[in-house]
Each structure stands twice: as structure tokens, then as C-alpha cells.
Amino acid sequence: MADREPRAVFEAYLRATNARDIAALESLVHPDFVDLYPQSGERTHGPANLRAIIEHYPDGGYVGGGAERIVGAEDRWVVTPAFTLLRIEGSGDTFTGVSRGRYPDGSDWHIVTIGQIRDGLVWRAETFFAPAFEPAPWRTPWVEVKPRS
């Protein structure tokens, strides 16, 4: 597995995470996989716990919105499962992916995952979650508001 290109492994990991594709995730994560959620202090150890979290997600589950951007390899363009064109940039064995998702309550969230590849598999991940919010009115004179998709 160490011969797989690290960038491709991380891209596949993000696609599988967004799709909640357990079989694909299990083929992409290292036996010593750890995912840290800094905002809550949670730490997920190993593929079995990752699988259990996905299988037990409450209230109809999470709906992935696809990756918007991945940093970690030479610039190139890819198409997400939702047919969104993405620019990919950077290099090495550490990558950052920016994704979106909709939670069971209908709220939209932005998700940033920093992943490290070891032995051709995702070894470590650190995942940050932030809800979408309306722009602050007091900043209006100095900002341009991009329409949300």
C-alpha cells in the first residue's frame, strides 16, 4: 500500500468520508488511525471505532456536500461526486481538505480535515467543524458577500 500516491489516498479518503462509504474508508485508513476533533476534545482510535461512529450516526445521518478544496500537491483540477470542479494544490504527505456537509437538523457546516499519510494510508486526521452563519452587518462597508451554493 505504501506505493500509492499520498495525494490520491487523501482525495479518496475525503470522498469516502463525504459518502459515508465504510468499505472504502476501511481500505484507506491505517491500522493505527487516529482522528482528533479539537473543538470537542474527542479522539477516535482505529478503523473499528471510525466504522462504529458512521454506523451509529443519529437522526438519519449526515449528508456530505463534497470537497471544495484540497491543499497538498501540484496544482490540478478534479471533479467531485457532486460535479463540482476543484483546484488541488501543494505537496508531501500532509494534506488539508475543505468540505461541506448538512447535518440531520438541516444546518450546513464547513469541515476542514488535516490528514497525514503513512504506509500509503491515512494515519492521522485532525478535523475542524464550523457552522455556516450570516455575515455580520457591521462589516458590510468593507466586505463583499459571496453567494452560497
PDB file of C-alpha atoms in Angstrom:
ATOM      1  CA  MET A   1       0.000   0.000   0.000  1.00  0.00           C
ATOM      2  CA  ALA A   2       2.971   2.293   0.519  1.00  0.00           C
ATOM      3  CA  ASP A   3       3.294   2.647  -3.266  1.00  0.00           C
ATOM      4  CA  ARG A   4       0.005   4.601  -3.564  1.00  0.00           C
ATOM      5  CA  GLU A   5       0.433   8.293  -4.240  1.00  0.00           C
ATOM      6  CA  PRO A   6      -0.327  10.116  -0.947  1.00  0.00           C
ATOM      7  CA  ARG A   7      -2.427  12.790  -2.638  1.00  0.00           C
ATOM      8  CA  ALA A   8      -4.688  10.180  -4.259  1.00  0.00           C
ATOM      9  CA  VAL A   9      -5.110   8.380  -0.922  1.00  0.00           C
ATOM     10  CA  PHE A  10      -6.211  11.588   0.824  1.00  0.00           C
ATOM     11  CA  GLU A  11      -8.600  12.518  -2.005  1.00  0.00           C
ATOM     12  CA  ALA A  12     -10.166   9.050  -1.825  1.00  0.00           C
ATOM     13  CA  TYR A  13     -10.415   9.349   1.974  1.00  0.00           C
ATOM     14  CA  LEU A  14     -12.333  12.648   1.702  1.00  0.00           C
ATOM     15  CA  ARG A  15     -14.663  11.233  -0.964  1.00  0.00           C
ATOM     16  CA  ALA A  16     -15.332   8.146   1.187  1.00  0.00           C
ATOM     17  CA  THR A  17     -15.874  10.275   4.301  1.00  0.00           C
ATOM     18  CA  ASN A  18     -18.387  12.510   2.494  1.00  0.00           C
ATOM     19  CA  ALA A  19     -20.179   9.472   1.075  1.00  0.00           C
ATOM     20  CA  ARG A  20     -20.044   7.556   4.396  1.00  0.00           C
ATOM     21  CA  ASP A  21     -18.543   4.691   2.379  1.00  0.00           C
ATOM     22  CA  ILE A  22     -17.358   2.381   5.170  1.00  0.00           C
ATOM     23  CA  ALA A  23     -15.751  -0.219   2.894  1.00  0.00           C
ATOM     24  CA  ALA A  24     -13.705   2.434   1.107  1.00  0.00           C
ATOM     25  CA  LEU A  25     -12.704   4.093   4.393  1.00  0.00           C
ATOM     26  CA  GLU A  26     -11.526   0.783   5.842  1.00  0.00           C
ATOM     27  CA  SER A  27      -9.276   0.298   2.805  1.00  0.00           C
ATOM     28  CA  LEU A  28      -7.835   3.810   3.191  1.00  0.00           C
ATOM     29  CA  VAL A  29      -7.125   4.200   6.914  1.00  0.00           C
ATOM     30  CA  HIS A  30      -4.038   2.932   8.697  1.00  0.00           C
ATOM     31  CA  PRO A  31      -4.488   0.272  11.436  1.00  0.00           C
ATOM     32  CA  ASP A  32      -3.147   2.916  13.868  1.00  0.00           C
ATOM     33  CA  PHE A  33      -5.542   5.591  12.542  1.00  0.00           C
ATOM     34  CA  VAL A  34      -6.407   8.457  14.891  1.00  0.00           C
ATOM     35  CA  ASP A  35      -8.861  11.303  14.194  1.00  0.00           C
ATOM     36  CA  LEU A  36      -8.870  14.254  16.587  1.00  0.00           C
ATOM     37  CA  TYR A  37     -11.737  16.736  16.940  1.00  0.00           C
ATOM     38  CA  PRO A  38     -10.020  19.697  18.694  1.00  0.00           C
ATOM     39  CA  GLN A  39     -13.263  21.577  19.332  1.00  0.00           C
ATOM     40  CA  SER A  40     -14.768  18.804  21.461  1.00  0.00           C
ATOM     41  CA  GLY A  41     -11.553  17.083  22.579  1.00  0.00           C
ATOM     42  CA  GLU A  42     -12.670  13.737  21.112  1.00  0.00           C
ATOM     43  CA  ARG A  43     -10.130  11.302  19.722  1.00  0.00           C
ATOM     44  CA  THR A  44     -11.143   8.327  17.552  1.00  0.00           C
ATOM     45  CA  HIS A  45      -8.686   5.399  17.639  1.00  0.00           C
ATOM     46  CA  GLY A  46      -8.658   2.822  14.846  1.00  0.00           C
ATOM     47  CA  PRO A  47     -10.807   1.811  11.883  1.00  0.00           C
ATOM     48  CA  ALA A  48     -13.316  -0.129  14.036  1.00  0.00           C
ATOM     49  CA  ASN A  49     -14.268   2.966  16.050  1.00  0.00           C
ATOM     50  CA  LEU A  50     -14.485   5.065  12.872  1.00  0.00           C
ATOM     51  CA  ARG A  51     -16.860   2.472  11.411  1.00  0.00           C
ATOM     52  CA  ALA A  52     -18.988   2.404  14.601  1.00  0.00           C
ATOM     53  CA  ILE A  53     -19.360   6.195  14.580  1.00  0.00           C
ATOM     54  CA  ILE A  54     -20.570   6.179  10.973  1.00  0.00           C
ATOM     55  CA  GLU A  55     -22.946   3.260  11.571  1.00  0.00           C
ATOM     56  CA  HIS A  56     -24.469   4.867  14.682  1.00  0.00           C
ATOM     57  CA  TYR A  57     -24.836   8.440  13.411  1.00  0.00           C
ATOM     58  CA  PRO A  58     -28.205   9.680  14.752  1.00  0.00           C
ATOM     59  CA  ASP A  59     -31.331  11.021  13.096  1.00  0.00           C
ATOM     60  CA  GLY A  60     -30.948   9.884   9.506  1.00  0.00           C
ATOM     61  CA  GLY A  61     -27.273  10.705   9.217  1.00  0.00           C
ATOM     62  CA  TYR A  62     -25.025  13.280   7.749  1.00  0.00           C
ATOM     63  CA  VAL A  63     -25.154  14.282   4.072  1.00  0.00           C
ATOM     64  CA  GLY A  64     -21.768  15.150   2.630  1.00  0.00           C
ATOM     65  CA  GLY A  65     -21.593  18.137   0.298  1.00  0.00           C
ATOM     66  CA  GLY A  66     -18.306  17.160  -1.335  1.00  0.00           C
ATOM     67  CA  ALA A  67     -14.815  18.536  -1.026  1.00  0.00           C
ATOM     68  CA  GLU A  68     -14.350  22.150  -2.078  1.00  0.00           C
ATOM     69  CA  ARG A  69     -10.570  22.306  -1.920  1.00  0.00           C
ATOM     70  CA  ILE A  70      -7.603  20.117  -1.099  1.00  0.00           C
ATOM     71  CA  VAL A  71      -4.155  21.533  -0.399  1.00  0.00           C
ATOM     72  CA  GLY A  72      -1.161  19.236  -0.688  1.00  0.00           C
ATOM     73  CA  ALA A  73       0.049  18.527  -4.285  1.00  0.00           C
ATOM     74  CA  GLU A  74       0.871  20.276  -7.559  1.00  0.00           C
ATOM     75  CA  ASP A  75      -1.997  22.323  -8.942  1.00  0.00           C
ATOM     76  CA  ARG A  76      -4.519  20.310 -10.896  1.00  0.00           C
ATOM     77  CA  TRP A  77      -8.267  20.114 -11.339  1.00  0.00           C
ATOM     78  CA  VAL A  78     -10.650  17.338 -10.251  1.00  0.00           C
ATOM     79  CA  VAL A  79     -14.424  16.852 -10.255  1.00  0.00           C
ATOM     80  CA  THR A  80     -16.217  15.837  -7.033  1.00  0.00           C
ATOM     81  CA  PRO A  81     -19.069  13.302  -6.935  1.00  0.00           C
ATOM     82  CA  ALA A  82     -21.404  16.336  -6.919  1.00  0.00           C
ATOM     83  CA  PHE A  83     -19.749  17.521 -10.199  1.00  0.00           C
ATOM     84  CA  THR A  84     -18.043  20.476  -8.533  1.00  0.00           C
ATOM     85  CA  LEU A  85     -14.739  21.455 -10.170  1.00  0.00           C
ATOM     86  CA  LEU A  86     -11.951  21.715  -7.565  1.00  0.00           C
ATOM     87  CA  ARG A  87      -8.427  23.125  -7.719  1.00  0.00           C
ATOM     88  CA  ILE A  88      -5.892  20.953  -5.859  1.00  0.00           C
ATOM     89  CA  GLU A  89      -2.533  22.381  -4.697  1.00  0.00           C
ATOM     90  CA  GLY A  90       0.544  21.592  -2.506  1.00  0.00           C
ATOM     91  CA  SER A  91       2.802  18.502  -1.898  1.00  0.00           C
ATOM     92  CA  GLY A  92       4.185  15.994   0.658  1.00  0.00           C
ATOM     93  CA  ASP A  93       2.405  13.546   2.941  1.00  0.00           C
ATOM     94  CA  THR A  94       0.254  16.071   4.832  1.00  0.00           C
ATOM     95  CA  PHE A  95      -2.872  17.414   3.179  1.00  0.00           C
ATOM     96  CA  THR A  96      -5.730  19.747   4.035  1.00  0.00           C
ATOM     97  CA  GLY A  97      -9.240  19.222   2.696  1.00  0.00           C
ATOM     98  CA  VAL A  98     -12.099  21.699   2.879  1.00  0.00           C
ATOM     99  CA  SER A  99     -15.562  20.131   2.634  1.00  0.00           C
ATOM    100  CA  ARG A 100     -19.181  20.924   3.343  1.00  0.00           C
ATOM    101  CA  GLY A 101     -21.911  18.881   4.933  1.00  0.00           C
ATOM    102  CA  ARG A 102     -25.536  19.047   6.024  1.00  0.00           C
ATOM    103  CA  TYR A 103     -26.442  17.681   9.424  1.00  0.00           C
ATOM    104  CA  PRO A 104     -29.752  15.982  10.290  1.00  0.00           C
ATOM    105  CA  ASP A 105     -31.126  19.232  11.735  1.00  0.00           C
ATOM    106  CA  GLY A 106     -30.721  20.865   8.291  1.00  0.00           C
ATOM    107  CA  SER A 107     -27.768  23.068   9.253  1.00  0.00           C
ATOM    108  CA  ASP A 108     -24.871  23.484   6.824  1.00  0.00           C
ATOM    109  CA  TRP A 109     -21.328  23.140   8.130  1.00  0.00           C
ATOM    110  CA  HIS A 110     -17.840  23.672   6.779  1.00  0.00           C
ATOM    111  CA  ILE A 111     -15.371  20.899   7.569  1.00  0.00           C
ATOM    112  CA  VAL A 112     -11.583  21.175   7.430  1.00  0.00           C
ATOM    113  CA  THR A 113      -9.550  17.973   7.687  1.00  0.00           C
ATOM    114  CA  ILE A 114      -5.773  17.905   8.006  1.00  0.00           C
ATOM    115  CA  GLY A 115      -4.547  14.423   7.161  1.00  0.00           C
ATOM    116  CA  GLN A 116      -1.176  12.658   7.306  1.00  0.00           C
ATOM    117  CA  ILE A 117      -0.353   9.659   5.147  1.00  0.00           C
ATOM    118  CA  ARG A 118       1.835   6.782   6.359  1.00  0.00           C
ATOM    119  CA  ASP A 119       2.433   3.462   4.580  1.00  0.00           C
ATOM    120  CA  GLY A 120       0.056   4.541   1.791  1.00  0.00           C
ATOM    121  CA  LEU A 121      -2.876   5.015   4.223  1.00  0.00           C
ATOM    122  CA  VAL A 122      -4.449   7.875   6.185  1.00  0.00           C
ATOM    123  CA  TRP A 123      -2.635   7.636   9.510  1.00  0.00           C
ATOM    124  CA  ARG A 124      -3.703  10.796  11.340  1.00  0.00           C
ATOM    125  CA  ALA A 125      -6.547  13.239  10.806  1.00  0.00           C
ATOM    126  CA  GLU A 126      -7.491  16.406  12.634  1.00  0.00           C
ATOM    127  CA  THR A 127     -10.987  17.582  11.774  1.00  0.00           C
ATOM    128  CA  PHE A 128     -12.483  21.006  12.476  1.00  0.00           C
ATOM    129  CA  PHE A 129     -16.213  21.792  12.147  1.00  0.00           C
ATOM    130  CA  ALA A 130     -17.775  25.250  11.762  1.00  0.00           C
ATOM    131  CA  PRO A 131     -21.412  26.117  11.082  1.00  0.00           C
ATOM    132  CA  ALA A 132     -22.393  28.431   8.260  1.00  0.00           C
ATOM    133  CA  PHE A 133     -23.545  31.817   9.573  1.00  0.00           C
ATOM    134  CA  GLU A 134     -24.878  35.094   8.263  1.00  0.00           C
ATOM    135  CA  PRO A 135     -22.384  37.915   7.700  1.00  0.00           C
ATOM    136  CA  ALA A 136     -22.132  40.482  10.485  1.00  0.00           C
ATOM    137  CA  PRO A 137     -23.929  43.675   9.424  1.00  0.00           C
ATOM    138  CA  TRP A 138     -21.234  45.915  10.918  1.00  0.00           C
ATOM    139  CA  ARG A 139     -18.659  44.583   8.362  1.00  0.00           C
ATOM    140  CA  THR A 140     -20.839  45.443   5.342  1.00  0.00           C
ATOM    141  CA  PRO A 141     -18.855  48.541   4.295  1.00  0.00           C
ATOM    142  CA  TRP A 142     -15.610  46.557   3.979  1.00  0.00           C
ATOM    143  CA  VAL A 143     -16.550  43.130   2.628  1.00  0.00           C
ATOM    144  CA  GLU A 144     -18.016  41.514  -0.433  1.00  0.00           C
ATOM    145  CA  VAL A 145     -20.537  38.766   0.362  1.00  0.00           C
ATOM    146  CA  LYS A 146     -20.159  35.725  -1.884  1.00  0.00           C
ATOM    147  CA  PRO A 147     -23.459  33.967  -2.663  1.00  0.00           C
ATOM    148  CA  ARG A 148     -23.657  30.500  -1.098  1.00  0.00           C
ATOM    149  CA  SER A 149     -24.171  27.482  -3.276  1.00  0.00           C
TER     150      SER A 149
END
